mmCIF file of C-alpha atoms in Angstrom:
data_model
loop_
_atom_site.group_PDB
_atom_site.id
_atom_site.type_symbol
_atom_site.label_atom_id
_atom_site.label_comp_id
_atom_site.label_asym_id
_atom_site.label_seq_id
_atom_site.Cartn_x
_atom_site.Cartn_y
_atom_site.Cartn_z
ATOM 1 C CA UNK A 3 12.010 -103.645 26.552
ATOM 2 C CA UNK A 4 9.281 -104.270 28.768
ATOM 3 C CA UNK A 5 5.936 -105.290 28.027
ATOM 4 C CA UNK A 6 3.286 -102.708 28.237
ATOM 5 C CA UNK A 7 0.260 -103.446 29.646
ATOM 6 C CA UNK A 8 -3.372 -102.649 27.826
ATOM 7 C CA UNK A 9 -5.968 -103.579 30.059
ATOM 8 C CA UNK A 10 -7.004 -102.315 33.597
ATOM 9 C CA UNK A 11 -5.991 -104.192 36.790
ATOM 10 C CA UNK A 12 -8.559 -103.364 38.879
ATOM 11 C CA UNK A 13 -11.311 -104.461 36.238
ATOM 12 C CA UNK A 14 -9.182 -107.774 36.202
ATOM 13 C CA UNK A 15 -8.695 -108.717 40.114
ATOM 14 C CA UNK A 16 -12.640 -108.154 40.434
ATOM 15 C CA UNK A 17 -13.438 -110.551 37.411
ATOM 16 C CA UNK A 18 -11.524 -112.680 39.453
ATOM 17 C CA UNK A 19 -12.318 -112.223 42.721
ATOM 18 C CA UNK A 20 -15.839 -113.390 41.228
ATOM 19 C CA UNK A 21 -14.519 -116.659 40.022
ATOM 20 C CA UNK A 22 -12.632 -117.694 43.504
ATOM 21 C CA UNK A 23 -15.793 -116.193 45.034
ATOM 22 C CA UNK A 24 -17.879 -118.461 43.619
ATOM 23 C CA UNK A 25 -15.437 -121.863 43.379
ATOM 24 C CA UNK A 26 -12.862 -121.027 45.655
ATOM 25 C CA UNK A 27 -9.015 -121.060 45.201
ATOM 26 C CA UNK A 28 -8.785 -124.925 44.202
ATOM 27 C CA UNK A 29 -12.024 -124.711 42.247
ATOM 28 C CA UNK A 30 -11.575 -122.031 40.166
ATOM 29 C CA UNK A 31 -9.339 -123.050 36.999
ATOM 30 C CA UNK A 32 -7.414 -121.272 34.472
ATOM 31 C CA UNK A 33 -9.630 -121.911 31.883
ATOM 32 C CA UNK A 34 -12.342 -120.001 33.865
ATOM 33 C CA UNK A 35 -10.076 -117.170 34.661
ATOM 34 C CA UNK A 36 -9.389 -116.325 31.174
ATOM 35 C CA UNK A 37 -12.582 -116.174 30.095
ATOM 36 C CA UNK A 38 -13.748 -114.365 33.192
ATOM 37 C CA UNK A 39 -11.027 -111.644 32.786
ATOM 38 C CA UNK A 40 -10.783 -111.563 28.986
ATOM 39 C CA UNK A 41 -6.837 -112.122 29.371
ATOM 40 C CA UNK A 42 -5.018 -115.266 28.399
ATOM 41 C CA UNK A 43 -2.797 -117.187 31.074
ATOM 42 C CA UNK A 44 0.487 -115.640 29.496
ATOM 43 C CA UNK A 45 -0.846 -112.256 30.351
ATOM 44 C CA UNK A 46 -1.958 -113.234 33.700
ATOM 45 C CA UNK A 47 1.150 -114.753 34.796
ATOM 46 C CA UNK A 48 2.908 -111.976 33.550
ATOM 47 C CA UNK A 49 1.099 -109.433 35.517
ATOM 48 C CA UNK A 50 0.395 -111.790 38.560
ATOM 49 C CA UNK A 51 3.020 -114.028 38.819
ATOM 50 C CA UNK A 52 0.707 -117.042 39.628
ATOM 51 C CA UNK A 53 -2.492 -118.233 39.841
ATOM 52 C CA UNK A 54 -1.935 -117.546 44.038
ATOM 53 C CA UNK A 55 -0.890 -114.211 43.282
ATOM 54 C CA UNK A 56 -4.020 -113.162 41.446
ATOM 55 C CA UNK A 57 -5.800 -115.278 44.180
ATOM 56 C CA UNK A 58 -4.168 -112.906 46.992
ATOM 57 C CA UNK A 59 -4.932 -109.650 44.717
ATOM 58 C CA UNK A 60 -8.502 -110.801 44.631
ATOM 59 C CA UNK A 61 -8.359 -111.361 48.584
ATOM 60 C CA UNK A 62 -7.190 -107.687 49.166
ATOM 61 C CA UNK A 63 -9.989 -106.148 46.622
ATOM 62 C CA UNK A 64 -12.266 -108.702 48.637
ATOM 63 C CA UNK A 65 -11.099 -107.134 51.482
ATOM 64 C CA UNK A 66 -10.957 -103.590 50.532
ATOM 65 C CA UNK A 67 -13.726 -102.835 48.878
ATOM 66 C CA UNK A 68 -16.284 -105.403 50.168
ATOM 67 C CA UNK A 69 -15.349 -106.000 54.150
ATOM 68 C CA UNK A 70 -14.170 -102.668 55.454
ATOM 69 C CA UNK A 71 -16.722 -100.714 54.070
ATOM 70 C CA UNK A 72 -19.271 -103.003 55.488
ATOM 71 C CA UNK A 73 -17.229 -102.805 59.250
ATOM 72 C CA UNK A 74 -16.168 -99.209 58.500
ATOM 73 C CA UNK A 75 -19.186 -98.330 60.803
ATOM 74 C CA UNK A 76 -18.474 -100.673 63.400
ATOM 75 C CA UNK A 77 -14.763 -99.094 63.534
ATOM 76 C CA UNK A 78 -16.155 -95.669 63.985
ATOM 77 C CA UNK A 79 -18.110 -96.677 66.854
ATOM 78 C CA UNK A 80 -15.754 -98.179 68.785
ATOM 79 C CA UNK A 81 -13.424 -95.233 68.534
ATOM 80 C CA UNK A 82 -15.525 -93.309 71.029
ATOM 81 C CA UNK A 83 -13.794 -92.757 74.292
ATOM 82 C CA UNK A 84 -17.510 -92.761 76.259
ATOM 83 C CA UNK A 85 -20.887 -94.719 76.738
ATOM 84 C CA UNK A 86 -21.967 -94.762 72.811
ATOM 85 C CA UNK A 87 -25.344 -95.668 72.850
ATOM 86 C CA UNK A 88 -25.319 -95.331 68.636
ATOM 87 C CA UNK A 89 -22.510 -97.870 69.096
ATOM 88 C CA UNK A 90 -24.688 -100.908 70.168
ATOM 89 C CA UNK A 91 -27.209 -99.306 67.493
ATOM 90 C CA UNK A 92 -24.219 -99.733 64.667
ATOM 91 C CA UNK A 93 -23.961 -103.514 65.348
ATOM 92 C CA UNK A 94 -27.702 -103.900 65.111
ATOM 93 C CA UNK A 95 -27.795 -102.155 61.841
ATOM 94 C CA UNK A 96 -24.441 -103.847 60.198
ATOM 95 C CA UNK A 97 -26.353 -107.067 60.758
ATOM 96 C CA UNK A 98 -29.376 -105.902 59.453
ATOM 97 C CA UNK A 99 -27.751 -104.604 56.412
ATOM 98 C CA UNK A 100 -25.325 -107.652 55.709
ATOM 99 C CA UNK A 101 -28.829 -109.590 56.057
ATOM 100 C CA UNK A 102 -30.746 -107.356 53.356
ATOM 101 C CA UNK A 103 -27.584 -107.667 51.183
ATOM 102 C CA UNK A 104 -27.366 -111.917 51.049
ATOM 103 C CA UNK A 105 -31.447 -111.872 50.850
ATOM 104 C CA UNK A 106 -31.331 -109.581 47.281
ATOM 105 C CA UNK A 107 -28.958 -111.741 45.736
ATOM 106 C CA UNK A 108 -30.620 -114.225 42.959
ATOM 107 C CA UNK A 109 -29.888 -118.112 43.973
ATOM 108 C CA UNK A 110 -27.246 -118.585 41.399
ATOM 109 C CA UNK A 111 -24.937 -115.342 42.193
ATOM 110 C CA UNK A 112 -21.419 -115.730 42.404
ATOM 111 C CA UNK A 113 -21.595 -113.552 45.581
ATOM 112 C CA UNK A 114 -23.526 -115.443 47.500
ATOM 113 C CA UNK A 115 -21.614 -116.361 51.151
ATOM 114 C CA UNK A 116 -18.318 -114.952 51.287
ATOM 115 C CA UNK A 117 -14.824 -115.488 49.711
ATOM 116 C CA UNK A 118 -12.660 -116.446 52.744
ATOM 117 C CA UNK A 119 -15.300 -118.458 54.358
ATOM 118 C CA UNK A 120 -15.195 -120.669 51.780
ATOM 119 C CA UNK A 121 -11.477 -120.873 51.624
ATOM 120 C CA UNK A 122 -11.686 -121.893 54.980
ATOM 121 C CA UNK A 123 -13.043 -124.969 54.559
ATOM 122 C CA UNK A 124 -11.364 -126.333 51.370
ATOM 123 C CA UNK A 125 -7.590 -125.016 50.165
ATOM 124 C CA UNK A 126 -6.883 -122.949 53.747
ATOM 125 C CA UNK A 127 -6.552 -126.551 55.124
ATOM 126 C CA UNK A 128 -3.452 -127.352 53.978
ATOM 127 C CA UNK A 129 -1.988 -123.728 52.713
ATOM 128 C CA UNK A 130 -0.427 -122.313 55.712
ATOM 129 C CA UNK A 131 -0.648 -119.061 54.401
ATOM 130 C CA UNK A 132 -4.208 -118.774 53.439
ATOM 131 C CA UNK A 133 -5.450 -120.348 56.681
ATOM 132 C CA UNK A 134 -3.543 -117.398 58.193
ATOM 133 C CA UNK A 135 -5.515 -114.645 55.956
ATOM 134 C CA UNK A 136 -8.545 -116.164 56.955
ATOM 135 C CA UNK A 137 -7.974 -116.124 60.403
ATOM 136 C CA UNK A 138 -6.787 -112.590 60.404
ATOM 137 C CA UNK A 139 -10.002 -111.617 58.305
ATOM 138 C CA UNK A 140 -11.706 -113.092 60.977
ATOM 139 C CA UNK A 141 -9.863 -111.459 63.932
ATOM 140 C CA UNK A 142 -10.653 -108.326 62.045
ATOM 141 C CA UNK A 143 -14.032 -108.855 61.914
ATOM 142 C CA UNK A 144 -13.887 -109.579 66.186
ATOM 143 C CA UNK A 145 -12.309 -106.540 66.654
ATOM 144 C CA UNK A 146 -14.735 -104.660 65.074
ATOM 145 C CA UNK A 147 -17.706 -106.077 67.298
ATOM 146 C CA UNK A 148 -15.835 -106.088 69.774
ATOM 147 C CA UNK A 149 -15.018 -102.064 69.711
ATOM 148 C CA UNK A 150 -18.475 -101.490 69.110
ATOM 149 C CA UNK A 151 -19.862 -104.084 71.915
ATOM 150 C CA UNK A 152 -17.457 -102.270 74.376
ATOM 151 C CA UNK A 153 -18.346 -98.726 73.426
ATOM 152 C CA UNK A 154 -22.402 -99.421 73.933
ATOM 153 C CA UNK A 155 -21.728 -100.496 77.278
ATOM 154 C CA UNK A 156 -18.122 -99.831 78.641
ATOM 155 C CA UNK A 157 -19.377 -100.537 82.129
ATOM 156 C CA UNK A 158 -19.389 -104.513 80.588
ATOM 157 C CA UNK A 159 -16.689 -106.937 81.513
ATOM 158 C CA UNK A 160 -14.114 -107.531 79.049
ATOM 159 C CA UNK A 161 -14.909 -110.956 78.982
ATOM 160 C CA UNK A 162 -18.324 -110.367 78.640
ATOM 161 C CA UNK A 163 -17.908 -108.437 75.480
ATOM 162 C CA UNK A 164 -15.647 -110.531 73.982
ATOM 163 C CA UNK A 165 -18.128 -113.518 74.603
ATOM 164 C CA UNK A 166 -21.064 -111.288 72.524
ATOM 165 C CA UNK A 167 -18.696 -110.825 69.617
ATOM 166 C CA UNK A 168 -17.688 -114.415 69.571
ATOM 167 C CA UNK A 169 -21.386 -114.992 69.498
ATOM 168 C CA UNK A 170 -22.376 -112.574 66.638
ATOM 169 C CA UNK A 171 -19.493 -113.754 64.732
ATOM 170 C CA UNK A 172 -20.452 -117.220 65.017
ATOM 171 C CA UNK A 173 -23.977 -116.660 63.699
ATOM 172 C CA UNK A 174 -22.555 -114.653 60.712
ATOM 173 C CA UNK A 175 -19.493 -116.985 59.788
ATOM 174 C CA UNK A 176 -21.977 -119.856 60.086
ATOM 175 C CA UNK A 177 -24.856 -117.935 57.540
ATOM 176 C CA UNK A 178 -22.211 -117.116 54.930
ATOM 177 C CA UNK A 179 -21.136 -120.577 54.789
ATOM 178 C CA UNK A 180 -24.638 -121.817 54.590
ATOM 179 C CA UNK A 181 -25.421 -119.260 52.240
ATOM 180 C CA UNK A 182 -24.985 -121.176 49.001
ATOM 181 C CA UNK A 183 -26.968 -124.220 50.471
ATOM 182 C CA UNK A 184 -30.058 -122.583 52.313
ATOM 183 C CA UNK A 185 -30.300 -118.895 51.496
ATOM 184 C CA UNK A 186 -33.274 -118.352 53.420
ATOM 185 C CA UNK A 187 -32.103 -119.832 56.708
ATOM 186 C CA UNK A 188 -28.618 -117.556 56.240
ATOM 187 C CA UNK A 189 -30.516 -114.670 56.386
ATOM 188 C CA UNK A 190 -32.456 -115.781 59.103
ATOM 189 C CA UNK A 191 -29.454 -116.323 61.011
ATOM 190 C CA UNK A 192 -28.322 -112.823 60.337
ATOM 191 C CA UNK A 193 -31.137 -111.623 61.689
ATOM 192 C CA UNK A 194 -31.043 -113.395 64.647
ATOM 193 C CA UNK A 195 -28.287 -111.922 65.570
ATOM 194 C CA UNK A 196 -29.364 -108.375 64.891
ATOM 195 C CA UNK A 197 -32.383 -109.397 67.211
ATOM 196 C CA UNK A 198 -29.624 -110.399 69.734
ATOM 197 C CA UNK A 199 -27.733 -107.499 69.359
ATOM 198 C CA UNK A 200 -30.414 -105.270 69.406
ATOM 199 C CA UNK A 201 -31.333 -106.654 73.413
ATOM 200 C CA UNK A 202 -27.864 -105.798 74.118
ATOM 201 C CA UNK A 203 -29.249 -101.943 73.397
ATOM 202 C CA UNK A 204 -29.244 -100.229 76.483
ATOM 203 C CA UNK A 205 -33.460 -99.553 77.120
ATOM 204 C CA UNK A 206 -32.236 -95.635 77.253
ATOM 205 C CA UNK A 207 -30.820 -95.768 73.847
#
């Protein structure tokens, strides 16, 4: 017979997603993820499989309730099918908002940056798989500016757009990672490139 479980998965994953926020998927040990989640390793393997499993659940709460909500915007915008002049305004706002977010959280929050970014430069270099979820987290964060980007000014070259969203994404990747170090230059990066994005406005906006 079965084991029945007595505790709430959800509650779980985001105790967890916490810890690998905050040390990342080599840093974060058992011993923190039991006392995190209240659950002892048995019980964690037994629901998870592995401490990678409850690493990738964590990445697809991360995901889900963090990232696309924050892009669901973006999406919107870029759905459009003519000149969206609120579409260039979306971009300036999602920066201004991700910037307001990382400037209200205290110094020591385990929050601070973001999850994949900091996978990216420790266990995604050797983990084939991982390096592959952060690079498609990243491509969807492109294709969100991009959308956007394309529906403020359609009459732009593809290229052109593509080259503003490589831009913006650059200044965010690079703030989240610098997050943890220098909080108040991350946020001034953000912001920088919600100044940028906001010149891309078309004047009759």
């Amino acid at each position: 017979m079965g084991r029945s479980q007595s505790f709430d998965t959800t509650t779980v994953v985001q105790a967890a997603r916490d810890v690998f926020w905050d040390q990342g998927l080599d840093g974060a040990s058992l011993p923190d993820l039991e006392r995190a989640t209240g659950l002892n390793r048995s019980s964690l393997y037994h629901a998870f499989g592995s401490k990678r499993g409850l690493f990738d659940a964590a990445v697809d709460d991360y995901l889900d309730t963090v990232i696309r909500p924050r892009l669901r915007p973006l999406v919107e915008a870029g759905q459009g099918s003519a000149a969206s002049p609120e579409a260039g305004r979306a971009v300036v706002t999602y920066f201004d908002r991700l910037a307001s977010a990382v400037g209200r959280l205290p110094s020591d929050s385990p929050r601070l940056g973001c999850l994949l970014v900091g996978c990216a430069t420790g266990a995604a270099g050797h983990d084939e798989a991982l390096r592959a979820a952060v690079d498609a987290y990243r491509a969807e964060l492109a294709d969100a500016l991009v959308g956007a980007l394309r529906a403020a000014d359609p009459a732009l070259a593809g290229r052109a757009v593509e080259q503003r969203a490589r831009l913006l994404l650059s200044l965010q990747l690079s703030a989240l990672a610098l997050a943890r170090v220098n909080q108040d230059e991350a946020v001034a990066m953000l912001r920088a490139a919600r100044d940028q994005a906001a010149e891309w406005v078309p004047r009759d906006a």
